[in-house]
Tab-separated table of C-alpha atoms in Angstrom:
chain	number	residue	atom	x	y	z
A	1	UNK	CA	-34.876	30.925	-111.642
A	2	UNK	CA	-32.435	31.714	-113.769
A	3	UNK	CA	-28.543	32.149	-112.866
A	4	UNK	CA	-28.790	36.100	-113.173
A	5	UNK	CA	-32.059	36.131	-111.299
A	6	UNK	CA	-30.085	34.005	-108.367
A	7	UNK	CA	-27.169	36.078	-108.000
A	8	UNK	CA	-29.657	39.115	-108.010
A	9	UNK	CA	-31.365	37.641	-105.064
A	10	UNK	CA	-28.046	36.903	-103.252
A	11	UNK	CA	-26.792	40.386	-103.612
A	12	UNK	CA	-29.999	41.858	-102.796
A	13	UNK	CA	-30.261	39.636	-99.296
A	14	UNK	CA	-26.695	40.089	-98.709
A	15	UNK	CA	-26.736	44.035	-98.958
A	16	UNK	CA	-30.283	43.766	-96.652
A	17	UNK	CA	-28.570	41.951	-94.066
A	18	UNK	CA	-25.574	44.546	-94.208
A	19	UNK	CA	-27.927	47.261	-94.122
A	20	UNK	CA	-29.901	45.888	-90.956
A	21	UNK	CA	-26.664	44.876	-89.198
A	22	UNK	CA	-25.554	48.751	-89.433
A	23	UNK	CA	-28.538	49.547	-87.148
A	24	UNK	CA	-26.690	47.447	-84.385
A	25	UNK	CA	-24.470	49.719	-82.429
A	26	UNK	CA	-20.838	48.277	-82.595
A	27	UNK	CA	-19.949	49.102	-79.208
A	28	UNK	CA	-21.883	50.209	-75.929
A	29	UNK	CA	-21.675	53.788	-74.516
A	30	UNK	CA	-22.995	55.827	-71.845
A	31	UNK	CA	-23.112	59.873	-72.014
A	32	UNK	CA	-23.759	61.863	-68.988
A	33	UNK	CA	-26.483	64.850	-69.998
A	34	UNK	CA	-26.180	66.245	-66.674
A	35	UNK	CA	-25.372	65.210	-63.059
A	36	UNK	CA	-26.510	67.806	-60.242
A	37	UNK	CA	-27.580	68.037	-56.974
A	38	UNK	CA	-31.733	69.150	-56.614
A	39	UNK	CA	-33.787	69.833	-54.245
A	40	UNK	CA	-35.658	66.766	-54.282
A	41	UNK	CA	-37.582	64.367	-56.347
A	42	UNK	CA	-40.303	65.682	-58.618
A	43	UNK	CA	-43.642	63.843	-58.425
A	44	UNK	CA	-46.931	64.189	-60.138
A	45	UNK	CA	-48.903	67.302	-59.032
A	46	UNK	CA	-46.229	69.829	-58.563
A	47	UNK	CA	-45.191	67.983	-55.449
A	48	UNK	CA	-41.170	67.478	-54.493
A	49	UNK	CA	-39.951	64.848	-52.223
A	50	UNK	CA	-36.757	64.898	-50.071
A	51	UNK	CA	-35.485	63.136	-47.350
A	52	UNK	CA	-34.197	64.303	-43.668
A	53	UNK	CA	-30.701	63.782	-43.645
A	54	UNK	CA	-30.152	63.191	-47.308
A	55	UNK	CA	-29.459	65.377	-50.289
A	56	UNK	CA	-30.391	64.312	-53.637
A	57	UNK	CA	-28.318	64.040	-56.536
A	58	UNK	CA	-29.663	63.322	-59.934
A	59	UNK	CA	-28.129	61.877	-62.958
A	60	UNK	CA	-29.366	61.901	-66.462
A	61	UNK	CA	-27.830	59.690	-68.963
A	62	UNK	CA	-27.955	58.383	-72.602
A	63	UNK	CA	-26.967	55.036	-73.243
A	64	UNK	CA	-25.872	52.829	-76.493
A	65	UNK	CA	-26.242	49.036	-76.369
A	66	UNK	CA	-24.724	46.554	-78.286
A	67	UNK	CA	-27.540	43.831	-77.519
A	68	UNK	CA	-30.750	44.998	-77.153
A	69	UNK	CA	-31.739	46.808	-73.993
A	70	UNK	CA	-34.953	44.651	-73.446
A	71	UNK	CA	-35.851	41.183	-74.688
A	72	UNK	CA	-39.666	41.631	-73.779
A	73	UNK	CA	-41.724	42.343	-76.348
A	74	UNK	CA	-43.744	45.505	-75.385
A	75	UNK	CA	-44.813	48.919	-76.650
A	76	UNK	CA	-44.666	52.758	-76.009
A	77	UNK	CA	-44.759	53.032	-72.052
A	78	UNK	CA	-44.221	49.681	-71.061
A	79	UNK	CA	-41.301	49.191	-73.532
A	80	UNK	CA	-39.552	52.433	-71.574
A	81	UNK	CA	-40.048	51.099	-68.015
A	82	UNK	CA	-38.500	47.978	-69.051
A	83	UNK	CA	-35.655	49.803	-70.627
A	84	UNK	CA	-35.187	51.653	-67.547
A	85	UNK	CA	-35.733	48.722	-65.320
A	86	UNK	CA	-32.840	46.745	-67.201
A	87	UNK	CA	-30.501	49.613	-67.602
A	88	UNK	CA	-30.821	51.219	-63.966
A	89	UNK	CA	-29.632	47.612	-62.662
A	90	UNK	CA	-26.331	48.507	-63.895
A	91	UNK	CA	-26.287	52.049	-62.541
A	92	UNK	CA	-24.624	53.069	-58.955
A	93	UNK	CA	-23.574	56.142	-57.248
A	94	UNK	CA	-20.581	55.997	-54.776
A	95	UNK	CA	-19.384	58.789	-52.500
A	96	UNK	CA	-16.589	57.927	-49.996
A	97	UNK	CA	-16.436	54.466	-50.642
A	98	UNK	CA	-20.151	53.786	-49.982
A	99	UNK	CA	-23.125	53.353	-52.270
A	100	UNK	CA	-25.907	55.725	-52.408
A	101	UNK	CA	-29.388	54.711	-52.670
A	102	UNK	CA	-30.966	54.761	-55.985
A	103	UNK	CA	-34.242	56.145	-54.810
A	104	UNK	CA	-36.460	56.926	-57.965
A	105	UNK	CA	-36.067	57.582	-61.586
A	106	UNK	CA	-37.890	58.616	-64.924
A	107	UNK	CA	-37.753	56.118	-68.189
A	108	UNK	CA	-36.140	57.398	-70.643
A	109	UNK	CA	-37.709	60.198	-72.927
A	110	UNK	CA	-37.047	58.142	-75.786
A	111	UNK	CA	-36.143	54.444	-76.772
A	112	UNK	CA	-35.275	51.901	-79.359
A	113	UNK	CA	-33.946	48.341	-79.272
A	114	UNK	CA	-30.027	49.788	-79.034
A	115	UNK	CA	-30.340	53.182	-77.221
A	116	UNK	CA	-31.987	55.178	-74.971
A	117	UNK	CA	-31.909	59.238	-74.276
A	118	UNK	CA	-32.535	61.135	-71.008
A	119	UNK	CA	-32.798	58.553	-68.567
A	120	UNK	CA	-33.252	60.184	-65.165
A	121	UNK	CA	-32.408	58.557	-61.905
A	122	UNK	CA	-32.326	60.264	-58.553
A	123	UNK	CA	-29.392	59.034	-55.544
A	124	UNK	CA	-30.065	59.949	-51.897
A	125	UNK	CA	-26.406	60.676	-50.237
A	126	UNK	CA	-25.712	61.818	-46.848
A	127	UNK	CA	-26.377	65.581	-46.485
A	128	UNK	CA	-23.341	67.756	-47.292
A	129	UNK	CA	-21.696	65.321	-49.384
A	130	UNK	CA	-19.296	67.164	-51.718
A	131	UNK	CA	-20.108	66.903	-55.267
A	132	UNK	CA	-16.193	65.995	-55.928
A	133	UNK	CA	-16.639	63.011	-53.990
A	134	UNK	CA	-19.197	61.412	-55.866
A	135	UNK	CA	-18.715	58.931	-58.381
A	136	UNK	CA	-21.434	57.753	-61.071
A	137	UNK	CA	-20.933	54.005	-62.469
A	138	UNK	CA	-22.339	51.775	-64.675
A	139	UNK	CA	-21.576	48.677	-65.669
A	140	UNK	CA	-21.367	47.596	-69.202
A	141	UNK	CA	-23.346	44.236	-69.088
A	142	UNK	CA	-26.604	45.546	-68.889
A	143	UNK	CA	-25.624	47.223	-72.108
A	144	UNK	CA	-23.975	43.933	-73.742
A	145	UNK	CA	-20.507	44.450	-73.225
A	146	UNK	CA	-19.482	43.283	-69.575
A	147	UNK	CA	-15.775	44.706	-70.230
A	148	UNK	CA	-17.218	48.379	-70.509
A	149	UNK	CA	-17.001	50.013	-67.181
A	150	UNK	CA	-18.278	53.731	-67.565
A	151	UNK	CA	-17.293	55.850	-64.456
A	152	UNK	CA	-18.093	59.823	-64.135
A	153	UNK	CA	-17.037	61.848	-61.469
A	154	UNK	CA	-18.368	65.325	-61.474
A	155	UNK	CA	-16.645	68.429	-60.957
């Protein structure tokens, strides 16, 4: 291989590596799409499940990760399920110093190795809890950055 071809090959490989690395987000991020009290948890067949003594609080988030959201080699629904499982491990909802139960959730509407959109989570809080007393938190460790700590208090 001539010197010019070697240099051209090296430059081409370098450009490709820069292109691939630019697809990996440089920082972890969480955005709350919506956070609200709902009548219950929607299930298949149009059924809504509610729990006596509790209100249901729905949080919908989009996330961006600096590490792969799941290391499992899965496709389609199984992949989105694994992403939900991993991300939801780092999510919590607190009220007046106590932690609400994450009762149910829906996989992201779309997900890639480093991003997921519209992850839906349903938390149970004691009936009558004021929305201002709630704080949703996400531990950045599940997004590849333990220093990133996201907190959101709805108004």
